[in-house]
Short mmCIF file of C-alpha atoms in Angstrom, two decimals:
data_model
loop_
_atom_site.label_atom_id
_atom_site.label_comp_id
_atom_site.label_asym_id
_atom_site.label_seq_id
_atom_site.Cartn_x
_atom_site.Cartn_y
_atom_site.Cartn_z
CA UNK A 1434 111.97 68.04 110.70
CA UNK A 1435 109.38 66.00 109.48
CA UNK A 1436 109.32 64.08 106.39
CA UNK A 1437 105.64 64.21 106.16
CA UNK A 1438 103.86 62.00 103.18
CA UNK A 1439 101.80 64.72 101.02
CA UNK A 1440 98.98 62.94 101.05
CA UNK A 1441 98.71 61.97 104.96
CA UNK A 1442 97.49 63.85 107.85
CA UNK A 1443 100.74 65.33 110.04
CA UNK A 1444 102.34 65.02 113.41
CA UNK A 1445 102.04 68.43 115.63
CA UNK A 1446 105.83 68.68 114.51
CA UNK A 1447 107.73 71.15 112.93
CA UNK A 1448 106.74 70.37 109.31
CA UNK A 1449 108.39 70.83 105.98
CA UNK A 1450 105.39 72.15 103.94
CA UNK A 1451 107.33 72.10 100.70
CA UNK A 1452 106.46 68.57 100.87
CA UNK A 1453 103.03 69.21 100.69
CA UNK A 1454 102.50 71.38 97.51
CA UNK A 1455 103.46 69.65 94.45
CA UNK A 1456 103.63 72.41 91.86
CA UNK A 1457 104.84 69.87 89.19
CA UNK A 1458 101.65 67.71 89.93
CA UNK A 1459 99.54 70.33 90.45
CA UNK A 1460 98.25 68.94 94.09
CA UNK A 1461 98.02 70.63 97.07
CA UNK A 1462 97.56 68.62 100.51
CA UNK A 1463 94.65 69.68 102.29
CA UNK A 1464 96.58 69.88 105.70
CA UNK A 1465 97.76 73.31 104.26
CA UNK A 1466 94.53 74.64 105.35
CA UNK A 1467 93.27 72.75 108.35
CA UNK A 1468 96.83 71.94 110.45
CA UNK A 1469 97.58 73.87 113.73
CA UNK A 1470 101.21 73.26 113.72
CA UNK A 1471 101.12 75.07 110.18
CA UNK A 1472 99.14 77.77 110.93
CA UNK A 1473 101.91 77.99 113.94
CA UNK A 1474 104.36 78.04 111.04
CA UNK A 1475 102.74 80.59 109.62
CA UNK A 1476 102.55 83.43 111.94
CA UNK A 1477 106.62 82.36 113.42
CA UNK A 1478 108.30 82.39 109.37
CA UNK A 1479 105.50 84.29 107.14
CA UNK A 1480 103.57 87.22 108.79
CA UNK A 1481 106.58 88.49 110.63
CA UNK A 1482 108.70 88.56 107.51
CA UNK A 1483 106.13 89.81 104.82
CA UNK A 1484 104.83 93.21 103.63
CA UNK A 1485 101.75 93.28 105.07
CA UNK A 1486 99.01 96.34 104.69
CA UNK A 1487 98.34 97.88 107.55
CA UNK A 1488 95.66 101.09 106.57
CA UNK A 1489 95.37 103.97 104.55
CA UNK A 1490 97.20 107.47 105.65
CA UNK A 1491 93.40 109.14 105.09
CA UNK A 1492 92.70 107.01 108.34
CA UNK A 1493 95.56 109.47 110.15
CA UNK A 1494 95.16 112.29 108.29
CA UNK A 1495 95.94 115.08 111.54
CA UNK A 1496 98.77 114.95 114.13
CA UNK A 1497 98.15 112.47 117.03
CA UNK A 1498 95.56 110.52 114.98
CA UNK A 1499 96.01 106.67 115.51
CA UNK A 1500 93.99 103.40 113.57
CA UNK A 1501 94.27 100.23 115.41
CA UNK A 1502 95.23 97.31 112.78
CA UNK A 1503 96.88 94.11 113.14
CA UNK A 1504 99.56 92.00 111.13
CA UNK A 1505 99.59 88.30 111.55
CA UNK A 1506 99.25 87.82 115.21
CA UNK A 1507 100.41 91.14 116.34
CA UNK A 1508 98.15 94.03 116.91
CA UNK A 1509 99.44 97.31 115.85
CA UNK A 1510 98.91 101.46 116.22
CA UNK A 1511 98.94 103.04 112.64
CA UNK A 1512 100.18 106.66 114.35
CA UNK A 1513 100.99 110.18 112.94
CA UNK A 1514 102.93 112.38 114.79
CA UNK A 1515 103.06 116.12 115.07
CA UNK A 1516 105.74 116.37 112.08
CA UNK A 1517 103.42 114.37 110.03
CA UNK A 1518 105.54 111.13 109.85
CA UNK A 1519 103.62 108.06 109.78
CA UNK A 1520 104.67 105.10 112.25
CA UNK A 1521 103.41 100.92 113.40
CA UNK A 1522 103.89 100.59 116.75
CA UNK A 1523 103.15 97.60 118.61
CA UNK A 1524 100.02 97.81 120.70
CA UNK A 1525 101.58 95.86 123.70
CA UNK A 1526 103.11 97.64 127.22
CA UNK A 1527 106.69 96.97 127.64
CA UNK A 1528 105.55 96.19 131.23
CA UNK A 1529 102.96 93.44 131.16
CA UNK A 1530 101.81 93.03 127.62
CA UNK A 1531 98.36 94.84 127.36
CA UNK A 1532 96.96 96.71 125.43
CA UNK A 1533 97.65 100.27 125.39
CA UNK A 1534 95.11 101.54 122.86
CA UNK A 1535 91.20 99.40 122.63
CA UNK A 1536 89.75 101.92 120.37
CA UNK A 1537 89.31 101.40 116.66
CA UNK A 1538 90.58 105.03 115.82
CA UNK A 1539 91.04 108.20 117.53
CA UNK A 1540 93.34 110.80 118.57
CA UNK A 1541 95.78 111.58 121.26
CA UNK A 1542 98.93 112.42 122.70
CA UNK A 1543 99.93 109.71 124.26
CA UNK A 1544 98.82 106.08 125.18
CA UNK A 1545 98.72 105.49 128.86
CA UNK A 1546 98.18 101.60 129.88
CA UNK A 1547 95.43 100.54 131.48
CA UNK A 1548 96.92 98.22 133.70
CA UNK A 1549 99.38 99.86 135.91
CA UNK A 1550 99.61 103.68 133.99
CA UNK A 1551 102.76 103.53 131.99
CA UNK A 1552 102.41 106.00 129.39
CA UNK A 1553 103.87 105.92 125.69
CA UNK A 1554 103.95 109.34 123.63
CA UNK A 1555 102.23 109.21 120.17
CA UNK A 1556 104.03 112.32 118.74
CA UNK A 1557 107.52 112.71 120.21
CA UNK A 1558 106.81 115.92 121.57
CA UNK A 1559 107.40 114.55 125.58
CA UNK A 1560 110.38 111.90 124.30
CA UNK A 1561 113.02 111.31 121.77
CA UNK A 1562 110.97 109.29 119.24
CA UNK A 1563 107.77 108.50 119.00
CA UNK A 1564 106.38 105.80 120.84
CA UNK A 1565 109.23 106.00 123.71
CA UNK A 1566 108.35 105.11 126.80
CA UNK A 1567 106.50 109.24 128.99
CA UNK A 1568 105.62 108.26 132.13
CA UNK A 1569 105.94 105.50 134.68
CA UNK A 1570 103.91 105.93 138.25
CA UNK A 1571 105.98 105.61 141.19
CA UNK A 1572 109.15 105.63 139.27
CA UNK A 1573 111.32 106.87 141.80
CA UNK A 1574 110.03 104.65 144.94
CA UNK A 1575 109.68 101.48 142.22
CA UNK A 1576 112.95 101.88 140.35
CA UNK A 1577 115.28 103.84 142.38
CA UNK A 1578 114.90 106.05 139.50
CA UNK A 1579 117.06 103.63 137.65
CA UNK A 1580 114.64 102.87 135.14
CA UNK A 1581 116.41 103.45 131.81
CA UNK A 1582 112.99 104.69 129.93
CA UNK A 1583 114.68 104.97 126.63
CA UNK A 1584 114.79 101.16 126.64
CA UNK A 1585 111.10 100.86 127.20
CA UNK A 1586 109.27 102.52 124.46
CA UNK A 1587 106.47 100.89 122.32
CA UNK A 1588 108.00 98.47 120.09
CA UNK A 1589 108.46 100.07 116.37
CA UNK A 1590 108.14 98.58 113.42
CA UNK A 1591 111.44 99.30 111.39
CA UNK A 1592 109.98 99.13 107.95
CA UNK A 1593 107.22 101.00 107.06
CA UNK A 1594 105.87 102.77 103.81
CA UNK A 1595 103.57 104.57 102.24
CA UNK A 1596 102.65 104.03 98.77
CA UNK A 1597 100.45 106.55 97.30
CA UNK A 1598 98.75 106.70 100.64
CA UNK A 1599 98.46 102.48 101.21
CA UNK A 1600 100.83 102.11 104.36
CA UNK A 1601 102.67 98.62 104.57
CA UNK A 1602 104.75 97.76 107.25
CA UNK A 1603 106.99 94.41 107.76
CA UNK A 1604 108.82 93.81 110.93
CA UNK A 1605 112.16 91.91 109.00
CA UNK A 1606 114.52 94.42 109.21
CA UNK A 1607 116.37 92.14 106.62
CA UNK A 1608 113.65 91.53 104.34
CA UNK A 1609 113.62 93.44 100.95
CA UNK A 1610 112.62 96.80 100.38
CA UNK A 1611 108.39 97.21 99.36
CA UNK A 1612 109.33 97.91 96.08
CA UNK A 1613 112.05 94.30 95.00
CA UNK A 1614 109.13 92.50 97.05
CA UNK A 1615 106.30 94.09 94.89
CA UNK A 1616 108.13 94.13 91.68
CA UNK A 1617 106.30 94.58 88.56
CA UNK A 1618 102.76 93.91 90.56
CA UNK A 1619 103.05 97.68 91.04
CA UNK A 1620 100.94 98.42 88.25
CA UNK A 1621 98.21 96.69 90.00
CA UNK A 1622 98.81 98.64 93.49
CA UNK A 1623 98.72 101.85 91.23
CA UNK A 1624 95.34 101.37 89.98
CA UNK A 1625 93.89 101.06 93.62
CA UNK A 1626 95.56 104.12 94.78
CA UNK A 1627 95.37 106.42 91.89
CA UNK A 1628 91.50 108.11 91.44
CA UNK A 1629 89.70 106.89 88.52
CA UNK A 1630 91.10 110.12 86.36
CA UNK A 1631 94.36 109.06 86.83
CA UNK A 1632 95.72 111.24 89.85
CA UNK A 1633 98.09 109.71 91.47
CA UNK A 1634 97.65 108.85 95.09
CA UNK A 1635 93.74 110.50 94.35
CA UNK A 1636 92.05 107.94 97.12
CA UNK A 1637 91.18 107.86 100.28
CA UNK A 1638 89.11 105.73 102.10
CA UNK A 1639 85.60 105.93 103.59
CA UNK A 1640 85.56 105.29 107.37
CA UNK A 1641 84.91 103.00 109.07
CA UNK A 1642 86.16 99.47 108.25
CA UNK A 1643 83.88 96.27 107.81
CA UNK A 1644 85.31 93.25 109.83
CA UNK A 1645 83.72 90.22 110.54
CA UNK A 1646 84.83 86.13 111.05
CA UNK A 1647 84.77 83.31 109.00
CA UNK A 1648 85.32 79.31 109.43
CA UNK A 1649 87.33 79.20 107.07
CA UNK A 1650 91.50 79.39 106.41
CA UNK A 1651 92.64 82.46 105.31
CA UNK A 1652 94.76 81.18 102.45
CA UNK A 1653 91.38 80.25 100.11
CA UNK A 1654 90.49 83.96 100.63
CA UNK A 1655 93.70 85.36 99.23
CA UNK A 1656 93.91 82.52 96.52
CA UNK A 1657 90.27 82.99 95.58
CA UNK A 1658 91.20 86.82 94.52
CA UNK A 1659 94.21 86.37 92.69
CA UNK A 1660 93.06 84.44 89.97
CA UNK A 1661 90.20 82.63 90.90
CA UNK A 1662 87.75 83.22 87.70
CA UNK A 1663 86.86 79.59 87.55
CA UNK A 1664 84.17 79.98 89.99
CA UNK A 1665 82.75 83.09 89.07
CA UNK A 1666 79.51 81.65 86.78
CA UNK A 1667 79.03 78.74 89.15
CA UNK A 1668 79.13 81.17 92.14
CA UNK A 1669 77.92 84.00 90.94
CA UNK A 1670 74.82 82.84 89.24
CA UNK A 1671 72.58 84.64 91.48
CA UNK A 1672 73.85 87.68 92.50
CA UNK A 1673 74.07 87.79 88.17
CA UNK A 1674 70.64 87.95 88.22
CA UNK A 1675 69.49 89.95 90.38
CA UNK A 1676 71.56 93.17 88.76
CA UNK A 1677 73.71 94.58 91.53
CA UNK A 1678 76.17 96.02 89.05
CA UNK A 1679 76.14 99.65 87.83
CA UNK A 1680 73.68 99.06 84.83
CA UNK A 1681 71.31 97.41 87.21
CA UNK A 1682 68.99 94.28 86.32
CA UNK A 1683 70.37 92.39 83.14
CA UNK A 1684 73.98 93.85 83.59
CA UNK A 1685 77.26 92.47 84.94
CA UNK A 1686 77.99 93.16 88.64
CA UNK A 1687 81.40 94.61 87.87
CA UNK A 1688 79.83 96.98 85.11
CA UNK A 1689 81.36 95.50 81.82
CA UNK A 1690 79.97 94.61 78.84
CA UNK A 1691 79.34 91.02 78.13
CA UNK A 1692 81.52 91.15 75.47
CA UNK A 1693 83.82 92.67 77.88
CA UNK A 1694 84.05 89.95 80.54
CA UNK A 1695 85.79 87.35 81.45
CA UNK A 1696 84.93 85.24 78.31
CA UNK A 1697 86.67 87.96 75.93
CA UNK A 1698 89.48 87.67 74.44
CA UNK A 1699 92.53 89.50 75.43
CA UNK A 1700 92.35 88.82 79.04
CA UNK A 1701 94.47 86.33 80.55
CA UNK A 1702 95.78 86.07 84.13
CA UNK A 1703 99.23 87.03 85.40
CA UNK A 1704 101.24 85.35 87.80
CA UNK A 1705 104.35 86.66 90.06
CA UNK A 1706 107.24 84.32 90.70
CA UNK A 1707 107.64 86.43 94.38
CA UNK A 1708 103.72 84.50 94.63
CA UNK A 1709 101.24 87.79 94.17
CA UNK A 1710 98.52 87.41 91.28
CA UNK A 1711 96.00 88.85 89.28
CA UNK A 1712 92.80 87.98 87.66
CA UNK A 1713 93.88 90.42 84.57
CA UNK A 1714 96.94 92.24 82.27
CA UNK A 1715 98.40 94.69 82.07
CA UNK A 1716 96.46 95.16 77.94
CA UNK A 1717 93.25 94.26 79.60
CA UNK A 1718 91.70 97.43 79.33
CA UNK A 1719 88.01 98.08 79.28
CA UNK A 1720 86.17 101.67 79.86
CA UNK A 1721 84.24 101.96 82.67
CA UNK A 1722 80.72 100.86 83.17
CA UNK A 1723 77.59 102.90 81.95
CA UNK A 1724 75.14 103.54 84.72
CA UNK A 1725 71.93 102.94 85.30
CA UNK A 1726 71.88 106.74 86.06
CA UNK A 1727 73.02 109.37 82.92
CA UNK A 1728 74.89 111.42 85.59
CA UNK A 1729 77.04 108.88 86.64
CA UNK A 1730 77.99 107.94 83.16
CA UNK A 1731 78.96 110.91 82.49
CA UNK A 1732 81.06 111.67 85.21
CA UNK A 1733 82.89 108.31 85.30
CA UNK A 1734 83.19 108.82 81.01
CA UNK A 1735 85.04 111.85 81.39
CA UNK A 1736 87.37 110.99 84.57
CA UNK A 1737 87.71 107.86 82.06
CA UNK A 1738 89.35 109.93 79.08
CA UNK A 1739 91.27 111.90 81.41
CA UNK A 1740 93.03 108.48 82.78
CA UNK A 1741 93.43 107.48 78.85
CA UNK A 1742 94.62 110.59 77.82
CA UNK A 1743 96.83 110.45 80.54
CA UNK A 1744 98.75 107.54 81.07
CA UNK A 1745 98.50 107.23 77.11
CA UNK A 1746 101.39 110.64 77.89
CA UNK A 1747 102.95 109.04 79.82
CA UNK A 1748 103.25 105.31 77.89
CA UNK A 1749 101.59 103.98 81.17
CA UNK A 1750 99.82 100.59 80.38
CA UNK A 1751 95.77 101.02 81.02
CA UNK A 1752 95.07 97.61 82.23
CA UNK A 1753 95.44 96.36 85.53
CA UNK A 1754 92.62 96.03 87.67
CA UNK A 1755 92.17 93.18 89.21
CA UNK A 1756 91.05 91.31 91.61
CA UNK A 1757 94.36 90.81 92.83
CA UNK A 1758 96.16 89.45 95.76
CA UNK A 1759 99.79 91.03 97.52
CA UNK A 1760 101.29 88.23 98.88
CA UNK A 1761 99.93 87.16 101.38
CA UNK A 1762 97.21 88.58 102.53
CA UNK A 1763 95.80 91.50 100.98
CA UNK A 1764 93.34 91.31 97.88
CA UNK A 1765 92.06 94.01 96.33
CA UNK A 1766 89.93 95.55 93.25
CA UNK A 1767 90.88 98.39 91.31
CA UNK A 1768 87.77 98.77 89.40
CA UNK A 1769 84.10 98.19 90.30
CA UNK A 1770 84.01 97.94 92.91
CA UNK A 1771 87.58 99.54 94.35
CA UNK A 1772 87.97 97.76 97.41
CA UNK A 1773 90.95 96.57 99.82
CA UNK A 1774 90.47 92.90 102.02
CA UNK A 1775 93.09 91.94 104.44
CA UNK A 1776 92.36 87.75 105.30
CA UNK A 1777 93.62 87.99 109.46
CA UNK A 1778 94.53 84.73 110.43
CA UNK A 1779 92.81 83.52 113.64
CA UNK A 1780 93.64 80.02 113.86
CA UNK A 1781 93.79 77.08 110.75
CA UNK A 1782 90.28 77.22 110.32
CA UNK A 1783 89.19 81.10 111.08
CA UNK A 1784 89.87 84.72 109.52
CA UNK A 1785 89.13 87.77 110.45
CA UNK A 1786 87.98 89.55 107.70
CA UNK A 1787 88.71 93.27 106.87
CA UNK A 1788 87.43 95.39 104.21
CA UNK A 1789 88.20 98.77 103.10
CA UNK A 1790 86.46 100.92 100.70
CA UNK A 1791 87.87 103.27 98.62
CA UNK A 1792 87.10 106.76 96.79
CA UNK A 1793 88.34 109.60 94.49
CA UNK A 1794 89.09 112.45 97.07
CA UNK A 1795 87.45 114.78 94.75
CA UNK A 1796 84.43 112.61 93.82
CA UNK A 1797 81.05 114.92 94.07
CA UNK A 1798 78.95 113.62 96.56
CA UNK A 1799 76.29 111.99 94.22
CA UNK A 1800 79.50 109.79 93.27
CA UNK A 1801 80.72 108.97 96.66
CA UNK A 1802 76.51 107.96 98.01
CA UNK A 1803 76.36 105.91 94.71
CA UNK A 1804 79.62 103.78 95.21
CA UNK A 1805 78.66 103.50 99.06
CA UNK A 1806 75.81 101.88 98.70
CA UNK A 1807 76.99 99.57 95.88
CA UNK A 1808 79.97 98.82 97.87
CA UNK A 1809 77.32 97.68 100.78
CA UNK A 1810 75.45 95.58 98.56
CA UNK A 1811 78.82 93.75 97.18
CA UNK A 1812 81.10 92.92 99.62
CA UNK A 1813 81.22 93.02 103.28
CA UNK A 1814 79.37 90.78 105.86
CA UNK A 1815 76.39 91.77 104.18
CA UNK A 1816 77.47 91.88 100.30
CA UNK A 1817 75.55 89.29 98.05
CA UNK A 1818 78.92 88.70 95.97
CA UNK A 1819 81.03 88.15 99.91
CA UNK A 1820 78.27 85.87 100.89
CA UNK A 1821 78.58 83.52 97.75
CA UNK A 1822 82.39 83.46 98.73
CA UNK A 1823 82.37 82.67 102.44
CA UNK A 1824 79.93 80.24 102.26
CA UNK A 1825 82.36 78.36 99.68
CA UNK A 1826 85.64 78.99 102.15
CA UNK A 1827 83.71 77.88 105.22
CA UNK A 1828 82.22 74.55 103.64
CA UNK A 1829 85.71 74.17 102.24
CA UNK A 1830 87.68 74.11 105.23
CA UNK A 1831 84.93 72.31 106.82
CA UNK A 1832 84.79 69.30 104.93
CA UNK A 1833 88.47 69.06 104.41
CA UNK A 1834 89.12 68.49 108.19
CA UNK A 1835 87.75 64.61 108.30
CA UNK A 1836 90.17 61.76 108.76
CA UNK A 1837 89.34 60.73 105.30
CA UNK A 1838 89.27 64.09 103.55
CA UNK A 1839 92.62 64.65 104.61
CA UNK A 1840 94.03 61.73 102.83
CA UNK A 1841 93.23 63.55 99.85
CA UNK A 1842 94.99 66.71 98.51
CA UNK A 1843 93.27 69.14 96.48
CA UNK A 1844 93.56 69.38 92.27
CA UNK A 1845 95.43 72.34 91.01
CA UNK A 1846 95.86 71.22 87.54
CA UNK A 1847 94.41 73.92 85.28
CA UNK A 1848 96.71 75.31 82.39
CA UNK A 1849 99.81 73.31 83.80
CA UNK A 1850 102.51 73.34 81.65
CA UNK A 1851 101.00 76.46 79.32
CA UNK A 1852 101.71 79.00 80.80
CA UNK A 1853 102.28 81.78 78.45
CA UNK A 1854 105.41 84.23 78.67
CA UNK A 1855 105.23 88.14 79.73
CA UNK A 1856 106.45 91.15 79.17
CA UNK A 1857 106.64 91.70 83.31
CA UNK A 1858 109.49 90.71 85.45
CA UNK A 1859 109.37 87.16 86.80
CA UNK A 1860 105.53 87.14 85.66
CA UNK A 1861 103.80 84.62 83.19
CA UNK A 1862 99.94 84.46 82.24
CA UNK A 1863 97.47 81.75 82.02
CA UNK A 1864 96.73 80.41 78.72
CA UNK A 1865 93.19 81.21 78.97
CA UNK A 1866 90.43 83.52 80.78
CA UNK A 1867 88.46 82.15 83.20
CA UNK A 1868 90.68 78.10 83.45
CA UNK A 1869 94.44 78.45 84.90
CA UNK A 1870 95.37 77.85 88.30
CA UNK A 1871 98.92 79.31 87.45
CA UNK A 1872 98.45 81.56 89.74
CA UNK A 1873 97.35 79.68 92.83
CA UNK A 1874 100.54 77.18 91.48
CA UNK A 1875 102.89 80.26 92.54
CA UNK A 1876 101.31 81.37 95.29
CA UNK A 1877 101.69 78.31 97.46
CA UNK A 1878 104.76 77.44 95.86
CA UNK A 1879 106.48 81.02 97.43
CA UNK A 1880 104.44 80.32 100.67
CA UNK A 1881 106.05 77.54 101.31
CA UNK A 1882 109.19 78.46 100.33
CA UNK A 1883 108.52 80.91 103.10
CA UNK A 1884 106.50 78.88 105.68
CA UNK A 1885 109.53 76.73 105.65
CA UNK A 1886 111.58 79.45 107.20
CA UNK A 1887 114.30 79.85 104.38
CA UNK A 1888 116.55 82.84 104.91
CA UNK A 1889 115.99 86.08 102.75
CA UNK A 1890 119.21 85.32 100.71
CA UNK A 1891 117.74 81.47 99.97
CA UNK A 1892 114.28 82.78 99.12
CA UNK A 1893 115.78 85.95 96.58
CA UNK A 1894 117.95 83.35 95.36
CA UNK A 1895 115.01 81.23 94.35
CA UNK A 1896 113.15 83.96 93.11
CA UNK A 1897 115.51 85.03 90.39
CA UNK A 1898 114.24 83.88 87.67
CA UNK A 1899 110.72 82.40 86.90
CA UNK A 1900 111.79 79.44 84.71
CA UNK A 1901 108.07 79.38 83.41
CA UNK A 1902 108.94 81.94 81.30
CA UNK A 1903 111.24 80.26 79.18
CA UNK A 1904 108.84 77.47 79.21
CA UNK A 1905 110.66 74.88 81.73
CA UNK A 1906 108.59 73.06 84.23
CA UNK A 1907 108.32 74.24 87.54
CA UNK A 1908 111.80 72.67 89.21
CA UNK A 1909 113.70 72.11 86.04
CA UNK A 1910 116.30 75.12 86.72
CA UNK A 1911 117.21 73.33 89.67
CA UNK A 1912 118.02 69.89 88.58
#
């Protein structure tokens, strides 16, 4: 183990990355972002362990339907089977590793390899369980007939779940259940999956899923959408001005008011010990937007007091919208627009980028054209809000990789020290709107923690209690 300086470039060693995220400083080495035997790290201790979302059951909506997806390094086959049960199944033959499935989508009964014809079943209807092992050419005259099949099925993901439709899958069979690891940042997974009236599980997806590279880490993707409000104006400027929003020319892009935003009071930032984030609270609640077009104020206006009236019922908060960022890798908006990204890594410095846009199932279709094409005009390859982004994560990771640069670790200094206490478990906020990198602070702190290959009962042990909230610095419980 390495015993790395944090402010010096690193051997191609195992590396102890705790060493190189100070949360009590508030610095952040840059080799985080730009080191291959990190990004190694990374896909051996943290994709493999984590929660990690995988697609939407509207993508697999009939028997034998499959979506191809991926977590960390892995691809994967987001299957239904004929008794409707959802499964992740590794998209890798048992015999010599390839593929079984190169579409994007489809459906079928079975995967047969390409390669030398072994065949995999998709809906248990030929085998015991789904994704066991159908057919093997020339298994008598190759095997004796000694071939024990049942050993030899796809491999299956053991933890899977669907959360009001969002499927999440993690391949630790020890790790936590999905709802300790998402803990009170449920609120925030609610709002993306219930429709904008409030019913629950009320979204599906459009199809078809953007996905596109950067140069760029994947780690200042997710950090940039859990909390990251500093760079909206500096960013932002132009796609500001141009009007892409809901109320068109003159009007915010995300529909509110400007005396709604991000410089009003009453929103703050919230921050997750287990290292997911928001950009809001839980009280942060604004109406939706008013549109450019009467019909479409009206329609979101009433699925609006529906929601209120609603969750008011049911003493459900109204707040909660986002951006926000699952630990690790999937960010997502609950508002305008209502969007899912998954950051792929590819290597230290490239992502594969995947979007996913979401709808009300019962949204009229003048709704559904209207939210497509704003959706198209935000985000995606194409989006004039994306583009601002990746152009920031590519010259970021670009000009961090020099000899020099690297000697040099990054400021994370907003709001340290102030955080401010919350009602949410093992949560804090920032002590003010747009400044506070509290959130970014616990994010890398738990990635570490994780990078670092601690054991499930170390890393729950740590995550106990979020001594922020009783106002300690970051490390005083421990001493």
């Amino acid at each position: 183990m390495s015993t790395t300086s944090h402010n010096q470039p690193v051997a191609a060693e195992t590396v102890n990355v705790r060493d190189l995220v100070d949360v009590q400083r508030g610095e952040i080495s840059r080799e985080i972002f730009i080191n291959e035997q990190i990004h190694r790290q990374e896909l051996e201790n943290l994709f493999p362990r984590a929660w990690l979302f995988v697609g939407h059951e509207s993508q697999v909506p009939n028997p034998g339907d499959f979506f191809s997806s991926w977590m960390g390094s892995d691809p994967v086959l987001l299957t239904r089977d004929d008794q409707g049960e959802i499964h992740v199944l590794l998209n890798s033959c048992r015999h010599r590793g390839m593929r079984v499935c190169r579409y994007d989508e489809g459906n079928t009964m079975k995967f047969t390899c390409p390669y030398h014809a072994w065949s995999y079943s998709i809906d248990g209807s030929l085998v015991a369980v789904p994704g066991d092992l159908h057919g093997v050419p020339h298994l008598k005259a190759a095997y004796s007939g000694r071939l024990e099949k049942e050993k030899w099925g796809l491999v299956r993901c053991p933890k899977v779940r669907s959360y009001k439709g969002l499927v999440f899958a993690n391949w630790d069979a020890e790790a936590p259940e999905f709802d300790d690891y998402v803990g009170d940042f449920h609120w925030w997974l609610d709002n993306l999956a219930d429709a904008f009236d409030g019913t629950e599980g009320g979204t599906e997806v459009f199809r078809g899923v953007h996905k596109w590279r950067i140069k760029s880490n994947w780690k200042f993707v997710s950090e940039n959408f859990l909390g990251d409000t500093y760079h909206g104006a500096s960013t932002h400027a132009s796609v500001e001005a141009v009007g892409i929003g809901p109320g068109g020319k003159g009007k915010r892009r995300h529909g509110e008011q400007q005396n709604q935003g991000g410089f009003s009071k009453g929103r703050m930032k919230t921050s997750f010990r287990l290292g997911h984030g928001a950009s809001d609270n839980l009280d942060y609640e604004i109406p939706y937007p008013t549109f450019a077009e009467d019909e479409l104020t009206e329609y979101f206006r009433q699925a609006w007091d529906t929601r209120k009236q609603k969750l008011d019922r049911e003493e459900r908060p109204l707040g909660g919208r986002g951006p926000a960022t699952l630990f690790p890798n999937m960010s997502f908006a609950a508002g305008f627009p209502r969007t899912i990204l998954v950051a792929h890594p590819v290597s230290p410095t490239e992502t594969e980028v995947w979007r996913w846009y979401l709808v009300d199932k019962s949204a009229p279709d003048f709704v559904r054209a209207w939210l497509r094409r704003y959706y198209m005009r935000y985000a995606g390859p194409a989006g004039m809000t994306e583009q601002d982004d990746m152009e920031n994560w590519d010259y970021a990771t670009e000009s961090s990789r020099g000899v020099v640069a690297r000697r040099f670790p990054y400021n994370y200094q907003q709001g340290l020290g102030e955080e401010q206490p919350s009602e949410l478990d093992r949560a804090v906020h920032s002590n003010h709107a747009i400044a506070g990198e509290v959130n970014a602070r616990a994010f890398y702190r738990r990635w570490a923690e994780v990078v670092d290959g601690l054991s499930w009962p170390e890393l729950n042990k740590l995550a106990e209690i979020d001594e922020r909230a009783s106002g300690q610095r970051v490390g005083e419980a421990d001493a």
